[in-house]
Structures are given as structure tokens and as C-alpha cells.
PDB file of C-alpha atoms in Angstrom:
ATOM      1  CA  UNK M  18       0.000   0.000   0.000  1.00  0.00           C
ATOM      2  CA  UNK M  19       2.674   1.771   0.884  1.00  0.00           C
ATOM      3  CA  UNK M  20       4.595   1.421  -1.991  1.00  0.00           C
ATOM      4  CA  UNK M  21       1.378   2.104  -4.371  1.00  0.00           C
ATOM      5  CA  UNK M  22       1.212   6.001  -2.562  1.00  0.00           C
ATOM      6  CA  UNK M  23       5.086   6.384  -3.715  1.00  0.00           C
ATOM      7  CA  UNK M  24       4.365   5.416  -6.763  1.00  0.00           C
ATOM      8  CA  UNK M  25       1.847   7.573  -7.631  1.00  0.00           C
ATOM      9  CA  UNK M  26       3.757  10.441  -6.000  1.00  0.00           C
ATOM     10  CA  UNK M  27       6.276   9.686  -8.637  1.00  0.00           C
ATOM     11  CA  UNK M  28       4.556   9.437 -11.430  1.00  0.00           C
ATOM     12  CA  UNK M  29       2.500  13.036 -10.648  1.00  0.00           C
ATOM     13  CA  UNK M  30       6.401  14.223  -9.774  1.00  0.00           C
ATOM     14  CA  UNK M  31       7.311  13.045 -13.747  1.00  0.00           C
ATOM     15  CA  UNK M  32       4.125  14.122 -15.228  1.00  0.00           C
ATOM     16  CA  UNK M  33       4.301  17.616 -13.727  1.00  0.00           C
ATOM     17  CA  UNK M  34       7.815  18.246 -14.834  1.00  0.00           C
ATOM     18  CA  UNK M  35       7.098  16.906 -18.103  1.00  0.00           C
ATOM     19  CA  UNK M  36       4.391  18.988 -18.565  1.00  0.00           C
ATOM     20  CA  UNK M  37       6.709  22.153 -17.611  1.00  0.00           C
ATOM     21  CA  UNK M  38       9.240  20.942 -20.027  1.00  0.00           C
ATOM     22  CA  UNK M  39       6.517  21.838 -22.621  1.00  0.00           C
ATOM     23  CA  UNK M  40       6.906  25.331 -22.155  1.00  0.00           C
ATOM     24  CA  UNK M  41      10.786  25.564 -21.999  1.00  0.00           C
ATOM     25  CA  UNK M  42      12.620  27.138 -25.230  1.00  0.00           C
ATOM     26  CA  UNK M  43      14.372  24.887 -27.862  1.00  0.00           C
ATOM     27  CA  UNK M  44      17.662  23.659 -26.112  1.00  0.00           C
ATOM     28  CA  UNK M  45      20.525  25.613 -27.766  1.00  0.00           C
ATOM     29  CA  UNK M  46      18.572  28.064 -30.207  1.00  0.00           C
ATOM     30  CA  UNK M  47      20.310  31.029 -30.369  1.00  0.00           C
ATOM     31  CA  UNK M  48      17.088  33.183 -30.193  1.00  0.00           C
ATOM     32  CA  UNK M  49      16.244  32.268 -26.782  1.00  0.00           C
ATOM     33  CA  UNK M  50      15.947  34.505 -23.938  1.00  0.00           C
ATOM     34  CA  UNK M  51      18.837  32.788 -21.909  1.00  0.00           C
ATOM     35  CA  UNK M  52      21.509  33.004 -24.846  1.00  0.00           C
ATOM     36  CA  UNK M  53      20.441  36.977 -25.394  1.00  0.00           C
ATOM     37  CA  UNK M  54      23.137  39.492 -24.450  1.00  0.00           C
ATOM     38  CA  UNK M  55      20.497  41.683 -22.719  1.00  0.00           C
ATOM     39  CA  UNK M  56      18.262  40.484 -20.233  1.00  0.00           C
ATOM     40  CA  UNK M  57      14.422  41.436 -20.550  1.00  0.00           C
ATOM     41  CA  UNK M  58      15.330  44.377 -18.096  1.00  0.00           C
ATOM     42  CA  UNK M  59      17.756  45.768 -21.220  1.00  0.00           C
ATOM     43  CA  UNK M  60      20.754  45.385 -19.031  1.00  0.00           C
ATOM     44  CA  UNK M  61      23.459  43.434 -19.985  1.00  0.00           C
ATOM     45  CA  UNK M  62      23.959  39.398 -18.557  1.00  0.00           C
ATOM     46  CA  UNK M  63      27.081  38.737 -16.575  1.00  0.00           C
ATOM     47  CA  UNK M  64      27.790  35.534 -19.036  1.00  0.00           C
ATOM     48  CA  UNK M  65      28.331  37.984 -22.040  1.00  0.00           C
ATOM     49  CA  UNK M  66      30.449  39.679 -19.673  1.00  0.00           C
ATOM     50  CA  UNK M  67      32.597  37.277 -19.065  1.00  0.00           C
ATOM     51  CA  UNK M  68      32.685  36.175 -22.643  1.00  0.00           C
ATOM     52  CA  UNK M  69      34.283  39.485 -23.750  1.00  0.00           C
ATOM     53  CA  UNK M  70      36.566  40.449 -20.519  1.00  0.00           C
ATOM     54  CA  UNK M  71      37.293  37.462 -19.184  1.00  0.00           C
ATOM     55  CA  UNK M  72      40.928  37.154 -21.155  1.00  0.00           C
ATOM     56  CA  UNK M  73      41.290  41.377 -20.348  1.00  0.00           C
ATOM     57  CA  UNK M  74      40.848  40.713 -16.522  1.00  0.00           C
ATOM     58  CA  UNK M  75      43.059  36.993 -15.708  1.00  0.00           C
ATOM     59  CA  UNK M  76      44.529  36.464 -18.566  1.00  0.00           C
ATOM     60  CA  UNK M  77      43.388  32.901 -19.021  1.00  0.00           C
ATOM     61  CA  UNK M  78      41.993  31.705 -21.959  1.00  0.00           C
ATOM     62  CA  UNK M  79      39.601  29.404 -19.994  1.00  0.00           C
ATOM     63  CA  UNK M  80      36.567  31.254 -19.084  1.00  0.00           C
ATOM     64  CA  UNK M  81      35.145  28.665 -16.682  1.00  0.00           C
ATOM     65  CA  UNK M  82      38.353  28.834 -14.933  1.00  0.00           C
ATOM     66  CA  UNK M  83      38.529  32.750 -14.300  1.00  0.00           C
ATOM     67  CA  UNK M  84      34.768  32.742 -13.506  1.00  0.00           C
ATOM     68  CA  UNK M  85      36.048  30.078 -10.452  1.00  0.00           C
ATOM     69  CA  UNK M  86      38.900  30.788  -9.513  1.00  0.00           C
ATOM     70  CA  UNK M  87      38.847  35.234 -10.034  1.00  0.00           C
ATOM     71  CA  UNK M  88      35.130  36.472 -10.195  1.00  0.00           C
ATOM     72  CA  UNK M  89      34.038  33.633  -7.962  1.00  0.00           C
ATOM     73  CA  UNK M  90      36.927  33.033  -5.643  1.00  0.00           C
ATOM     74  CA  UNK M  91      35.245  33.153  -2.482  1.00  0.00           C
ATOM     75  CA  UNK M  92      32.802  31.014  -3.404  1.00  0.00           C
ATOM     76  CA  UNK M  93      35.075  28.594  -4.297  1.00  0.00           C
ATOM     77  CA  UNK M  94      36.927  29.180  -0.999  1.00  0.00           C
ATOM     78  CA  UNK M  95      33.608  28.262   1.026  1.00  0.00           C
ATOM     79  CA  UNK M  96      33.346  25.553  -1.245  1.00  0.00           C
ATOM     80  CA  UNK M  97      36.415  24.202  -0.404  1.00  0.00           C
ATOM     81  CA  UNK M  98      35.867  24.663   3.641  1.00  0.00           C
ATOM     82  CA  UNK M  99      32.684  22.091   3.111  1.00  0.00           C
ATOM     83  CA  UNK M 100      35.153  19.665   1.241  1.00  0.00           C
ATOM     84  CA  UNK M 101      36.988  20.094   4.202  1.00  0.00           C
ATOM     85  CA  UNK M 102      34.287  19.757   6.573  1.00  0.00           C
ATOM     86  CA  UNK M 103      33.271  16.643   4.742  1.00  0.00           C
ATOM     87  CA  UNK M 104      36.435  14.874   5.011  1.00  0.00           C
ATOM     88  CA  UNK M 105      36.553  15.830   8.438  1.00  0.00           C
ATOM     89  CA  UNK M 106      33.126  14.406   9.131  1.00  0.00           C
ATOM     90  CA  UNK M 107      34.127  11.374   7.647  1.00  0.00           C
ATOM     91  CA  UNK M 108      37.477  10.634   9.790  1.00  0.00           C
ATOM     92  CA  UNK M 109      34.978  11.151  12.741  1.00  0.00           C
ATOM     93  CA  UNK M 110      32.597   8.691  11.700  1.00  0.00           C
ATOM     94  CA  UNK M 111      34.723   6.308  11.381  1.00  0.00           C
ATOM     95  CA  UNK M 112      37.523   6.650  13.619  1.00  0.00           C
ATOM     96  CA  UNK M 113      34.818   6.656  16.436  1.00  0.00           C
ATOM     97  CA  UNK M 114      34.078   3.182  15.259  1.00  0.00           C
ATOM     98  CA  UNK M 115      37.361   2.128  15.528  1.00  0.00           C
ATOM     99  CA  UNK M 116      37.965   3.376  19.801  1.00  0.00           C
ATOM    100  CA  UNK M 117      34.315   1.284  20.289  1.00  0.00           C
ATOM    101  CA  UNK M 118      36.066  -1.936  19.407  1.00  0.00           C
TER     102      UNK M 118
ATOM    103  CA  UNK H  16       6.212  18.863 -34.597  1.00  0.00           C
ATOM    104  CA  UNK H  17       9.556  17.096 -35.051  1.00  0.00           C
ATOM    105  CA  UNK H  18      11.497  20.361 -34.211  1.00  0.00           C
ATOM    106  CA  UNK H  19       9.312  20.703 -31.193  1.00  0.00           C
ATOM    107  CA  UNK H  20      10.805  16.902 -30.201  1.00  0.00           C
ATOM    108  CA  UNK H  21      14.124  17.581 -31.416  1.00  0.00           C
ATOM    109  CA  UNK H  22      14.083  20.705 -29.293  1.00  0.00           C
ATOM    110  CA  UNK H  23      12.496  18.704 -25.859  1.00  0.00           C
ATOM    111  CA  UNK H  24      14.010  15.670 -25.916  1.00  0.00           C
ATOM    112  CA  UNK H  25      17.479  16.465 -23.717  1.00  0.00           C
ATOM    113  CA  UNK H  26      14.776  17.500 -21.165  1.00  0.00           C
ATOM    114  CA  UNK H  27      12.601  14.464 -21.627  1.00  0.00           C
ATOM    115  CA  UNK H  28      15.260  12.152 -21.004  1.00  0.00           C
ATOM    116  CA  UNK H  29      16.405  13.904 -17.715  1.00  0.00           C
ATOM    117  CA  UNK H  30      12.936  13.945 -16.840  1.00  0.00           C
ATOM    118  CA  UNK H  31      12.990  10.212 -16.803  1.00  0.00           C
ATOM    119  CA  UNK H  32      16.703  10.099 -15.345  1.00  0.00           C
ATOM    120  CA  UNK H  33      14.822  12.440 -12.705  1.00  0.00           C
ATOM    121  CA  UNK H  34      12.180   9.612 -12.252  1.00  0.00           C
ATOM    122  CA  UNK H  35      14.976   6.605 -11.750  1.00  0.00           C
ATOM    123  CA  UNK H  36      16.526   8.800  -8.687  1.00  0.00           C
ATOM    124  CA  UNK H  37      12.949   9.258  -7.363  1.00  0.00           C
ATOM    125  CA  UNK H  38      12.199   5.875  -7.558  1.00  0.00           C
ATOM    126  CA  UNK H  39      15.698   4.624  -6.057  1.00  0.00           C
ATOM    127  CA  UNK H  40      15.436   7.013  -3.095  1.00  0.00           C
ATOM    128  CA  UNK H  41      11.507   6.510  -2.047  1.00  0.00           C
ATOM    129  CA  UNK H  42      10.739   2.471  -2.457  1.00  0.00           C
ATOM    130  CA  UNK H  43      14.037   0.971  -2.504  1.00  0.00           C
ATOM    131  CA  UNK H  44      14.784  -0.576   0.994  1.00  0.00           C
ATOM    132  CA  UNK H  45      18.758  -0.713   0.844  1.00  0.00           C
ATOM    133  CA  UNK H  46      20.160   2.234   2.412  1.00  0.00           C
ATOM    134  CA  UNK H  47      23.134   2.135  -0.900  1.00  0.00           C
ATOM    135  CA  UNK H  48      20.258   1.610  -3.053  1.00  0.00           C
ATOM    136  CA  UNK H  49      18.637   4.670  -2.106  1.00  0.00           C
ATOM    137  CA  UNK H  50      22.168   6.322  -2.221  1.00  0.00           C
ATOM    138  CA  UNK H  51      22.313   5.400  -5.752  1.00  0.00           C
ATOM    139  CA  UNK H  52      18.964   7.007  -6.358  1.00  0.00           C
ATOM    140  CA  UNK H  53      20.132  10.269  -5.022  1.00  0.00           C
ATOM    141  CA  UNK H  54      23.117  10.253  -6.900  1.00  0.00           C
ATOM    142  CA  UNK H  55      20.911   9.505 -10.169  1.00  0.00           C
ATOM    143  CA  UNK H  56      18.909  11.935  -8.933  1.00  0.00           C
ATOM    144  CA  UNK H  57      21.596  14.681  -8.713  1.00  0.00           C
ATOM    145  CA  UNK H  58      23.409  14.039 -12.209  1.00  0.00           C
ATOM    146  CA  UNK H  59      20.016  14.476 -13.351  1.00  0.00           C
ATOM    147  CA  UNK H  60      19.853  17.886 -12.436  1.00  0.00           C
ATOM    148  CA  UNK H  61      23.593  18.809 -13.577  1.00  0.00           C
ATOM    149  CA  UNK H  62      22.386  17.360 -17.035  1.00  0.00           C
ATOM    150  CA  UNK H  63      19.262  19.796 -17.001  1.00  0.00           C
ATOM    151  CA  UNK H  64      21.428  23.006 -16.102  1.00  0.00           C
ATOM    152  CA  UNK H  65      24.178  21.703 -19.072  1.00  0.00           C
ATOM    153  CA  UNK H  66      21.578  20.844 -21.374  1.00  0.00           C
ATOM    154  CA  UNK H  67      20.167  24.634 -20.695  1.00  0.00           C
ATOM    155  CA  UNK H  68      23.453  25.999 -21.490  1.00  0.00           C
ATOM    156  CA  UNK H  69      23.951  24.737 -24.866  1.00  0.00           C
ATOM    157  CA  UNK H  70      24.239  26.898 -27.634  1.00  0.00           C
ATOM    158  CA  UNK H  71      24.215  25.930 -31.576  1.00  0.00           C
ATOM    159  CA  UNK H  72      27.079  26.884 -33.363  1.00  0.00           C
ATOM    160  CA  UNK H  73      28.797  27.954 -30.257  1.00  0.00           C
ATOM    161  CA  UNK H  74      31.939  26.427 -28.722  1.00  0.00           C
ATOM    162  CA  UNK H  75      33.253  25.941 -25.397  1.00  0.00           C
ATOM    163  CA  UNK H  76      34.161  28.678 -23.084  1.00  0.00           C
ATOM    164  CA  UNK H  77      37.480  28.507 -24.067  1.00  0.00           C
ATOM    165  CA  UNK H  78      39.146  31.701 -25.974  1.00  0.00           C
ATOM    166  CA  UNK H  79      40.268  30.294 -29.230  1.00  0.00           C
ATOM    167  CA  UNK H  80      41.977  32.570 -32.109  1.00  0.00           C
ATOM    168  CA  UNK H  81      39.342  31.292 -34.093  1.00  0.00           C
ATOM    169  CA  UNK H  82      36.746  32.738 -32.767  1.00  0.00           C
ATOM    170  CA  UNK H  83      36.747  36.248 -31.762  1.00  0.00           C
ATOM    171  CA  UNK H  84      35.188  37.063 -28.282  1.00  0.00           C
ATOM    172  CA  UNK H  85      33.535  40.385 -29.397  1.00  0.00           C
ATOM    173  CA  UNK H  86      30.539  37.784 -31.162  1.00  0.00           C
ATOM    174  CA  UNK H  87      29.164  36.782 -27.837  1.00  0.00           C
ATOM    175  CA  UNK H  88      27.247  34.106 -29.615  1.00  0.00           C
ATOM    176  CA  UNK H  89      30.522  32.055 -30.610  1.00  0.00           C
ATOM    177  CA  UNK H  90      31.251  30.683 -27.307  1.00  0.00           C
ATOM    178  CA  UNK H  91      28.616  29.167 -24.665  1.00  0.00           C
ATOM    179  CA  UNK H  92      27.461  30.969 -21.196  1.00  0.00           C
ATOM    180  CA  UNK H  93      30.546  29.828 -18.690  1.00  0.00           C
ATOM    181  CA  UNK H  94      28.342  30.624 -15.883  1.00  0.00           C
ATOM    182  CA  UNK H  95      26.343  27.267 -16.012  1.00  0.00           C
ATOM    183  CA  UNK H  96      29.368  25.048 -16.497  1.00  0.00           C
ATOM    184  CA  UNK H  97      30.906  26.494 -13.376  1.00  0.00           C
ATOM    185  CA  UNK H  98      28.183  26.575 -11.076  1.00  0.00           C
ATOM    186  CA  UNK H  99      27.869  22.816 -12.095  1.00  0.00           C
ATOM    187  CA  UNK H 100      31.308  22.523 -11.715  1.00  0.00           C
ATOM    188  CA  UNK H 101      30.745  23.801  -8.057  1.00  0.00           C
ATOM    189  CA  UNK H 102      27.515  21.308  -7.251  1.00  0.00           C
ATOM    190  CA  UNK H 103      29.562  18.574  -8.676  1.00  0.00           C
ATOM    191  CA  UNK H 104      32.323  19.103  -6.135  1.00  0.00           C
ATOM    192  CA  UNK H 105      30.026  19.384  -3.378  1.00  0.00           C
ATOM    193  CA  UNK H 106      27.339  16.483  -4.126  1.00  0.00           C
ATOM    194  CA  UNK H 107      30.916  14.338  -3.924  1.00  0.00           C
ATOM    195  CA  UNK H 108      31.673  15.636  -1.119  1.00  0.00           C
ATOM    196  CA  UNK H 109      28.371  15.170   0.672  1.00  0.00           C
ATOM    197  CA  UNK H 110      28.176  11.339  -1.196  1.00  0.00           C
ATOM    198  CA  UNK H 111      31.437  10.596   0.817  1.00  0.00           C
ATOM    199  CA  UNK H 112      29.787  11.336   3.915  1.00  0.00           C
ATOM    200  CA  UNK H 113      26.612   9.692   3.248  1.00  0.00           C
ATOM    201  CA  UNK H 114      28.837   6.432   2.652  1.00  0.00           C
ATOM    202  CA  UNK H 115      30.827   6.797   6.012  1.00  0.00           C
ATOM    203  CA  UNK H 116      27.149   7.545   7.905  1.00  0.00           C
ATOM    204  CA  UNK H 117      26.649   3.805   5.871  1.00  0.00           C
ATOM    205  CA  UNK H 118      29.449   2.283   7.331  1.00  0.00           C
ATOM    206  CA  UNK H 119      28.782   3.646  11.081  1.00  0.00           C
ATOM    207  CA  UNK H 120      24.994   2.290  10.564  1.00  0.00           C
ATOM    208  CA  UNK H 121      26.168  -1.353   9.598  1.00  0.00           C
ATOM    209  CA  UNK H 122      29.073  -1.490  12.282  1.00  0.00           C
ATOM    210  CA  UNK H 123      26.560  -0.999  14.640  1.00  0.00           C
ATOM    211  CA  UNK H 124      23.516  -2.317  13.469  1.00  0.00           C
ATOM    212  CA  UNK H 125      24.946  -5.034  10.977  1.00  0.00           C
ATOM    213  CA  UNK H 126      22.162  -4.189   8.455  1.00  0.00           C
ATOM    214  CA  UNK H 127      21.657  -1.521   5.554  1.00  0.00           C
ATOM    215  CA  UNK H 128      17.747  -2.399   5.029  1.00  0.00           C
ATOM    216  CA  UNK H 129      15.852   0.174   6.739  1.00  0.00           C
ATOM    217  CA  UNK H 130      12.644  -1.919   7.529  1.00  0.00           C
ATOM    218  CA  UNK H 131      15.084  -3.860   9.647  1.00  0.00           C
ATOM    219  CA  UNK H 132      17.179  -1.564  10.703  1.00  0.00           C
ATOM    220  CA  UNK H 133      13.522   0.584  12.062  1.00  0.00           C
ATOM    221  CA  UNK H 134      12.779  -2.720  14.060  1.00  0.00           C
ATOM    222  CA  UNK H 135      16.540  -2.707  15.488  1.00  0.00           C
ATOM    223  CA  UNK H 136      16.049   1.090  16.901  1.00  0.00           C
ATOM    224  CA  UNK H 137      13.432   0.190  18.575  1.00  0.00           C
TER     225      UNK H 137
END
């Protein structure tokens, strides 16, 4: 019975996102609103921005990279203290095993 | 109608990889089964923000002499490859830690199926 309810949750979960799909653009047409250089506002999106200055401002040719590692850096460095906090969590767990035995 | 499907399908098909992970995480009974799901789960959303990103006739974010970077439209929006690149990392990260929680559980309770593992609690 149980089992029936999760089912049916799922499928409503697939049918509802397939039914939002509908109204998303063409994937990768260059007319859409997400690949314009100007946002409906008129104001120009960051990724053209980083397109065109990227090279100007690290001098990398990878864009992806200079979006991490210069525009983004902080991020990145809180990213790295919850790969840290991770691995930390994980010695825990199981070194706590290990002083149980 | 066959543009509309050649347009939808990337998003039909993580749809259904969207489904799998649902499936794996709510009526699977193995703790590393429902792991699985979630990991399904999450590369399904990755897939959705990459699939967004993509760009005919464009290239990678990568400045080539080839293309110039004044024509925004030759190279592909970075900013969805590295915020992916970001949840990657982290859904790793959090995988890791789901897998030692695993290990703790079955030390202790020697089982990974949860309708046991319920009865053992209590």
C-alpha cells in the first residue's frame, strides 16, 4: 500500500515536470531569452560579460576557470571549507568506530 | 512537430533520469540503493542546467583565435558550467559522507535495510 502512494507520488512528480518541459525554449537556439546578451530588463547578462573580458581581466583563456577561480573566488573558498568539513566528518565517523572496538 | 521533439528531448530524457533517482530514493529498501537514487537523482539535475546551457554553433568557453570574443554568440554561457562545476564538487563531497554515515549504521547495526534496521532502533 505503501509502496502504491510512492508510486503515484512519482509518477504526478514526472508528469508535472514533463508537462513544464513543454513550455521551456528549444535547447541551444540562439534566439532564446537565456543566450540573449540583454536580459528582458535591457541590461546586460554577466555571461556575455565574461565572454568578452574574461581574457582582459586573468589572462586565461579558460573562461570557466577565471569565472572560479577570479570572479568567484570566495565562493570557491567556502566551497572548499565544506570539502573540508566533509572529510573531516568522515574521519569522525569512522575513527569513532574504531575506539568502540 | 519534429522540431518541437528535437528541441524537448534532452529534457525528456532527464525527466525520466529524474524519475529513476525518485524511484531509487523513495521504495528501494537498501540504504546504498537509495544512495544510488540520489546520486541519479543529482546528475540528473547537472544534465538539465548543461543541457540549458547549450548553444548551436557555439563552442566551449574557451578563448580560441578562431573565434573572436567580441561575437558573444561564438562561445557558450561559462556561468552554467561552473556553477555545475561547483555542485559537482560538493554532491561528492556530501556522497562521501553519506557512505561513512553507511558504514557507522552497519558497524553498529549489521544491516543496511531500513525496515530492519527501524525494528533494530526500537
Amino acid at each position: 500500500m505503501k509502496n502504491y502512494i510512492q508510486l503515484f507520488l512519482i509518477i504526478c512528480f514526472t508528469a508535472l515536470l514533463l508537462f513544464a518541459s513543454m513550455a521551456l525554449p528549444y535547447r541551444g537556439d540562439v534566439d532564446n531569452q537565456m543566450n540573449q546578451e540583454t536580459s528582458i530588463t535591457g541590461t546586460e547578462v554577466p555571461g556575455n560579460y565574461y565572454v568578452q573580458e574574461a581574457y582582459h581581466d586573468a589572462h586565461t583563456n579558460n573562461m570557466v576557470t577565471v569565472v572560479l577561480g577570479d570572479y568567484r573566488s570566495i565562493d570557491t573558498l567556502g566551497e572548499q571549507i565544506v570539502i573540508f568539513t566533509a572529510g573531516m566528518i568522515c574521519f569522525l565517523l569512522l575513527r569513532k568506530h574504531r575506539e568502540d572496538e | 512537430m519534429i522540431d518541437f521533439v528535437l528541441g524537448h528531448y534532452a529534457y525528456w530524457f532527464t525527466i525520466i533520469l529524474l524519475a529513476i533517482g525518485l524511484y531509487g530514493m523513495l521504495i528501494k529498501d537498501n540504504l546504498v540503493k537509495k544512495i544510488i537514487g540520489l546520486s541519479i537523482f543529482q546528475t540528473g539535475v547537472i544534465l538539465f542546467f548543461v543541457s540549458v546551457a547549450s548553444k548551436w554553433d557555439a563552442t566551449v568557453p574557451v578563448k580560441s583565435e578562431a573565434f573572436p570574443i567580441t561575437e558573444v554568440s561564438n562561445y557558450m554561457n561559462p556561468l552554467p558550467h561552473t556553477l555545475m562545476l561547483t555542485a559537482i564538487v560538493v554532491g561528492v563531497a556530501t556522497l562521501g559522507v553519506a557512505f561513512a554515515l553507511l558504514i557507522t549504521i552497519y558497524n553498529r547495526y549489521e544491516t543496511l535495510n531500513e525496515q530492519e534496521l527501524l525494528e533494530k532502533i526500537q
